[in-house]
mmCIF file of C-alpha atoms in Angstrom:
data_model
loop_
_atom_site.group_PDB
_atom_site.id
_atom_site.type_symbol
_atom_site.label_atom_id
_atom_site.label_comp_id
_atom_site.label_asym_id
_atom_site.label_seq_id
_atom_site.Cartn_x
_atom_site.Cartn_y
_atom_site.Cartn_z
ATOM 1 C CA MET R 178 -10.470 44.444 -19.560
ATOM 2 C CA PHE R 179 -14.241 44.709 -17.725
ATOM 3 C CA GLU R 180 -15.158 47.220 -20.290
ATOM 4 C CA ASN R 181 -19.066 46.877 -21.401
ATOM 5 C CA VAL R 182 -19.219 43.903 -19.703
ATOM 6 C CA ASN R 183 -23.140 42.978 -19.174
ATOM 7 C CA PHE R 184 -24.575 40.476 -16.342
ATOM 8 C CA ALA R 185 -28.243 39.899 -16.835
ATOM 9 C CA ILE R 186 -31.089 38.265 -14.713
ATOM 10 C CA GLU R 187 -33.627 36.543 -15.746
ATOM 11 C CA ARG R 188 -37.318 35.319 -14.422
ATOM 12 C CA GLY R 189 -37.634 31.699 -14.158
ATOM 13 C CA GLU R 190 -41.735 31.366 -14.160
ATOM 14 C CA ARG R 191 -41.743 30.095 -17.633
ATOM 15 C CA VAL R 192 -40.024 26.628 -16.446
ATOM 16 C CA CYS R 193 -42.292 25.710 -14.253
ATOM 17 C CA LEU R 194 -45.881 25.274 -16.363
ATOM 18 C CA LEU R 195 -45.854 22.584 -18.925
ATOM 19 C CA GLY R 196 -48.579 24.572 -20.619
ATOM 20 C CA ARG R 197 -46.473 28.017 -20.882
ATOM 21 C CA ASN R 198 -45.791 27.444 -24.331
ATOM 22 C CA GLY R 199 -47.826 26.357 -27.453
ATOM 23 C CA ALA R 200 -47.146 23.120 -27.457
ATOM 24 C CA GLY R 201 -47.057 22.865 -23.511
ATOM 25 C CA LYS R 202 -43.118 22.524 -23.248
ATOM 26 C CA SER R 203 -40.833 24.899 -21.083
ATOM 27 C CA THR R 204 -37.942 26.608 -22.494
ATOM 28 C CA VAL R 205 -35.956 24.029 -21.023
ATOM 29 C CA LEU R 206 -37.637 21.023 -22.536
ATOM 30 C CA LYS R 207 -37.688 23.072 -26.392
ATOM 31 C CA LEU R 208 -33.802 23.360 -25.935
ATOM 32 C CA LEU R 209 -33.311 19.559 -25.300
ATOM 33 C CA ASP R 210 -35.895 18.854 -28.302
ATOM 34 C CA GLY R 211 -33.416 21.286 -30.592
ATOM 35 C CA GLU R 212 -36.724 23.449 -31.249
ATOM 36 C CA LEU R 213 -34.809 26.179 -29.760
ATOM 37 C CA SER R 214 -31.371 27.112 -30.022
ATOM 38 C CA PRO R 215 -29.023 30.049 -29.018
ATOM 39 C CA ALA R 216 -28.490 32.475 -32.034
ATOM 40 C CA ASP R 217 -24.816 33.573 -32.974
ATOM 41 C CA GLY R 218 -24.081 36.137 -29.781
ATOM 42 C CA GLU R 219 -20.911 37.302 -30.930
ATOM 43 C CA VAL R 220 -22.252 41.118 -30.822
ATOM 44 C CA ILE R 221 -22.478 40.740 -27.035
ATOM 45 C CA ARG R 222 -20.794 37.567 -25.787
ATOM 46 C CA GLN R 223 -20.574 39.274 -22.434
ATOM 47 C CA THR R 224 -23.598 39.022 -20.428
ATOM 48 C CA GLY R 225 -24.215 36.668 -17.400
ATOM 49 C CA VAL R 226 -27.769 35.303 -17.188
ATOM 50 C CA THR R 227 -29.544 34.505 -13.719
ATOM 51 C CA VAL R 228 -33.000 33.145 -14.345
ATOM 52 C CA THR R 229 -35.482 34.084 -11.417
ATOM 53 C CA ARG R 230 -38.615 35.291 -9.929
ATOM 54 C CA LEU R 231 -38.144 38.559 -7.890
ATOM 55 C CA GLU R 232 -38.980 37.181 -4.845
ATOM 56 C CA HIS R 233 -36.692 37.179 -1.422
ATOM 57 C CA VAL R 234 -36.379 33.447 -1.492
ATOM 58 C CA LYS R 235 -34.816 33.931 -4.814
ATOM 59 C CA ARG R 236 -31.932 36.551 -3.680
ATOM 60 C CA VAL R 237 -31.628 38.912 -6.024
ATOM 61 C CA ASP R 238 -30.455 41.604 -3.360
ATOM 62 C CA LEU R 239 -27.501 39.219 -2.977
ATOM 63 C CA VAL R 240 -26.866 39.455 -6.536
ATOM 64 C CA LEU R 241 -27.234 43.311 -6.566
ATOM 65 C CA ASP R 242 -24.735 42.865 -3.456
ATOM 66 C CA ALA R 243 -22.226 41.163 -5.477
ATOM 67 C CA MET R 244 -22.444 43.643 -8.358
ATOM 68 C CA ALA R 245 -21.371 46.315 -6.286
ATOM 69 C CA ARG R 246 -18.374 44.410 -5.689
ATOM 70 C CA VAL R 247 -17.445 44.035 -9.344
ATOM 71 C CA ARG R 248 -15.850 46.283 -11.441
ATOM 72 C CA SER R 249 -17.990 49.300 -13.033
ATOM 73 C CA GLY R 250 -17.804 47.840 -16.419
ATOM 74 C CA VAL R 251 -19.869 45.169 -15.429
ATOM 75 C CA THR R 252 -23.742 45.780 -15.999
ATOM 76 C CA LEU R 253 -26.852 43.681 -14.937
ATOM 77 C CA VAL R 254 -29.611 43.219 -16.784
ATOM 78 C CA ILE R 255 -32.493 41.982 -14.535
ATOM 79 C CA ALA R 256 -35.957 40.342 -16.825
ATOM 80 C CA GLY R 257 -38.738 38.955 -14.538
ATOM 81 C CA ASP R 258 -41.444 40.592 -12.216
ATOM 82 C CA GLY R 259 -42.755 39.679 -8.988
ATOM 83 C CA SER R 260 -43.603 41.557 -5.259
ATOM 84 C CA ALA R 261 -39.946 42.376 -4.513
ATOM 85 C CA ARG R 262 -38.970 44.147 -7.981
ATOM 86 C CA ARG R 263 -39.691 48.108 -6.060
ATOM 87 C CA GLU R 264 -37.317 46.839 -3.065
ATOM 88 C CA LEU R 265 -34.673 45.553 -5.636
ATOM 89 C CA GLU R 266 -35.039 49.132 -7.583
ATOM 90 C CA ILE R 267 -34.457 50.865 -4.640
ATOM 91 C CA HIS R 268 -31.991 48.476 -3.447
ATOM 92 C CA ALA R 269 -29.851 48.915 -6.275
ATOM 93 C CA ARG R 270 -30.167 52.818 -6.107
ATOM 94 C CA HIS R 271 -28.854 52.834 -2.688
ATOM 95 C CA LEU R 272 -25.986 50.535 -3.734
ATOM 96 C CA GLU R 273 -25.213 53.234 -6.393
ATOM 97 C CA ILE R 274 -25.344 50.541 -9.142
ATOM 98 C CA ASP R 275 -28.589 51.834 -10.532
ATOM 99 C CA ASN R 276 -26.266 52.993 -13.735
ATOM 100 C CA ARG R 277 -25.101 49.283 -14.197
ATOM 101 C CA VAL R 278 -28.554 47.552 -13.711
ATOM 102 C CA THR R 279 -31.755 47.601 -15.855
ATOM 103 C CA PHE R 280 -34.901 45.988 -14.802
ATOM 104 C CA LEU R 281 -36.634 44.664 -17.941
ATOM 105 C CA GLY R 282 -39.935 43.147 -16.858
ATOM 106 C CA ARG R 283 -41.307 39.991 -18.106
ATOM 107 C CA VAL R 284 -39.529 38.356 -21.456
ATOM 108 C CA ASP R 285 -40.977 35.818 -23.583
ATOM 109 C CA ASP R 286 -39.219 32.669 -24.776
ATOM 110 C CA ASP R 287 -37.363 34.280 -27.800
ATOM 111 C CA ARG R 288 -36.237 36.761 -26.113
ATOM 112 C CA LEU R 289 -35.053 34.888 -23.530
ATOM 113 C CA ILE R 290 -33.162 32.692 -25.897
ATOM 114 C CA GLU R 291 -31.634 35.823 -27.320
ATOM 115 C CA LEU R 292 -30.081 37.027 -23.913
ATOM 116 C CA TYR R 293 -28.831 33.503 -22.970
ATOM 117 C CA SER R 294 -26.900 33.242 -26.542
ATOM 118 C CA ARG R 295 -25.567 36.748 -26.121
ATOM 119 C CA CYS R 296 -24.360 36.165 -22.390
ATOM 120 C CA ARG R 297 -20.400 35.524 -20.709
ATOM 121 C CA GLY R 298 -22.472 33.283 -17.750
ATOM 122 C CA VAL R 299 -25.644 33.130 -15.817
ATOM 123 C CA VAL R 300 -25.625 33.727 -12.149
ATOM 124 C CA PHE R 301 -28.472 32.067 -10.024
ATOM 125 C CA VAL R 302 -28.414 32.172 -6.390
ATOM 126 C CA PRO R 303 -31.544 31.279 -4.851
ATOM 127 C CA TYR R 304 -32.237 29.537 -1.564
ATOM 128 C CA GLN R 305 -32.816 25.481 -1.694
ATOM 129 C CA GLU R 306 -33.903 25.692 -5.202
ATOM 130 C CA ASP R 307 -36.092 22.356 -5.841
ATOM 131 C CA TYR R 308 -34.553 21.602 -9.361
ATOM 132 C CA GLY R 309 -32.081 22.936 -11.684
ATOM 133 C CA TYR R 310 -34.527 24.347 -14.455
ATOM 134 C CA VAL R 311 -32.512 27.626 -15.214
ATOM 135 C CA THR R 312 -29.151 25.715 -14.756
ATOM 136 C CA LEU R 313 -30.006 23.670 -17.553
ATOM 137 C CA GLU R 314 -31.261 26.478 -19.689
ATOM 138 C CA ALA R 315 -28.061 27.687 -19.019
ATOM 139 C CA PHE R 316 -26.014 24.678 -19.734
ATOM 140 C CA LEU R 317 -27.519 23.830 -22.993
ATOM 141 C CA SER R 318 -27.019 27.687 -24.260
ATOM 142 C CA GLU R 319 -23.417 26.798 -23.461
ATOM 143 C CA LYS R 320 -22.819 29.398 -20.821
ATOM 144 C CA PRO R 321 -21.200 28.872 -16.955
ATOM 145 C CA VAL R 322 -23.308 28.939 -13.932
ATOM 146 C CA VAL R 323 -22.544 31.036 -10.804
ATOM 147 C CA THR R 324 -24.469 29.451 -7.864
ATOM 148 C CA ALA R 325 -24.090 29.006 -4.026
ATOM 149 C CA THR R 326 -23.384 26.412 -1.708
ATOM 150 C CA ASP R 327 -27.015 26.313 -0.097
ATOM 151 C CA SER R 328 -28.836 26.890 -3.969
ATOM 152 C CA GLY R 329 -30.400 23.363 -3.944
ATOM 153 C CA GLY R 330 -31.014 21.608 -7.036
ATOM 154 C CA THR R 331 -28.612 23.420 -8.755
ATOM 155 C CA LEU R 332 -25.909 21.606 -7.219
ATOM 156 C CA GLU R 333 -27.207 18.937 -8.868
ATOM 157 C CA PHE R 334 -25.247 20.098 -12.459
ATOM 158 C CA VAL R 335 -23.015 22.818 -11.206
ATOM 159 C CA VAL R 336 -19.541 22.032 -10.073
ATOM 160 C CA ASP R 337 -16.910 24.304 -8.817
ATOM 161 C CA GLY R 338 -14.470 25.057 -11.650
ATOM 162 C CA GLU R 339 -15.347 22.652 -13.931
ATOM 163 C CA ASN R 340 -18.658 24.289 -15.315
ATOM 164 C CA GLY R 341 -19.495 27.236 -13.258
ATOM 165 C CA TYR R 342 -18.938 28.343 -9.353
ATOM 166 C CA VAL R 343 -20.110 27.056 -6.015
ATOM 167 C CA CYS R 344 -19.462 29.948 -4.052
ATOM 168 C CA ALA R 345 -20.514 30.671 -0.312
ATOM 169 C CA PRO R 346 -23.854 32.328 -0.183
ATOM 170 C CA ASP R 347 -21.978 35.695 0.473
ATOM 171 C CA ALA R 348 -21.565 39.369 -2.137
ATOM 172 C CA GLU R 349 -17.830 38.905 -1.723
ATOM 173 C CA ALA R 350 -17.524 35.746 -3.230
ATOM 174 C CA ILE R 351 -20.115 35.506 -5.573
ATOM 175 C CA GLY R 352 -19.064 39.275 -7.165
ATOM 176 C CA ALA R 353 -15.478 37.637 -7.458
ATOM 177 C CA ALA R 354 -16.999 34.663 -9.647
ATOM 178 C CA VAL R 355 -18.530 37.359 -11.713
ATOM 179 C CA SER R 356 -15.564 39.097 -12.011
ATOM 180 C CA ARG R 357 -13.663 35.873 -13.332
ATOM 181 C CA LEU R 358 -16.216 35.518 -15.939
ATOM 182 C CA ALA R 359 -16.321 38.897 -16.868
ATOM 183 C CA GLY R 360 -12.584 39.079 -17.497
ATOM 184 C CA ASP R 361 -11.666 36.222 -18.807
ATOM 185 C CA PRO R 362 -13.376 34.907 -22.205
ATOM 186 C CA GLN R 363 -11.632 32.048 -22.721
ATOM 187 C CA LEU R 364 -12.407 30.510 -19.466
ATOM 188 C CA THR R 365 -15.955 31.240 -19.911
ATOM 189 C CA ALA R 366 -15.851 29.486 -22.705
ATOM 190 C CA ARG R 367 -14.365 26.420 -21.256
ATOM 191 C CA LEU R 368 -16.731 26.352 -18.521
ATOM 192 C CA GLY R 369 -19.656 26.814 -20.583
ATOM 193 C CA HIS R 370 -18.670 23.654 -22.843
ATOM 194 C CA ALA R 371 -18.456 21.330 -19.863
ATOM 195 C CA GLY R 372 -21.903 22.531 -19.196
ATOM 196 C CA LEU R 373 -23.120 21.833 -22.281
ATOM 197 C CA LEU R 374 -21.950 18.235 -22.040
ATOM 198 C CA ARG R 375 -23.501 18.316 -18.810
ATOM 199 C CA ALA R 376 -27.055 18.861 -19.733
ATOM 200 C CA ARG R 377 -26.813 16.874 -22.952
ATOM 201 C CA MET R 378 -26.709 13.936 -20.425
ATOM 202 C CA VAL R 379 -29.969 14.933 -19.443
ATOM 203 C CA THR R 380 -32.898 13.261 -21.031
ATOM 204 C CA TRP R 381 -36.704 15.245 -22.043
ATOM 205 C CA ASP R 382 -38.391 12.417 -19.651
ATOM 206 C CA GLY R 383 -36.220 13.016 -16.921
ATOM 207 C CA VAL R 384 -37.075 16.827 -17.258
ATOM 208 C CA VAL R 385 -40.708 15.911 -18.116
ATOM 209 C CA GLU R 386 -40.775 13.491 -14.847
ATOM 210 C CA GLN R 387 -39.504 16.439 -12.921
ATOM 211 C CA LEU R 388 -42.299 19.012 -13.917
ATOM 212 C CA LEU R 389 -45.105 16.824 -13.350
#
């Protein structure tokens, strides 16, 4: 049931700078404007994405701990850099999941959209994030989000059991949510579609206001 299922972690810096992309828009703004759209991901409809810098406050170590509790067929792709990268790579080896975890480094917007399009869901469990840009990107790509009860801005959008899962910030709970998404494509599609409907309620001007 879990054979060759991938879960991915993405970098988050791109959504914080208006000048990051050529037209001065972040990935989430381009998704809202329809300038970027998820490609057909039928080849790999089984990736989970969390978008974050590799810093302690983003709690990528918690995601790794959760992955250690998920069936061996599930893998994790981490795209992004930060001061904690080396520590996280060592942690993955210590957990004996380094054969299921790939650190990609930084990725551009096109690659990011491709990863979203091919994912099963998004795992994003930072501590007290100020705004849920990553969540919006995931929802605009029609993917559910696994987040934590103390993740802050993500809770403005994620409704537990409706468009994703809101878990206690512990590895067992997050791992169980990842396992549910990995094992049930129909559930994932339903939650992801609900996320898309929620994201469509967000206006371009509203996102710009948060970015400025």
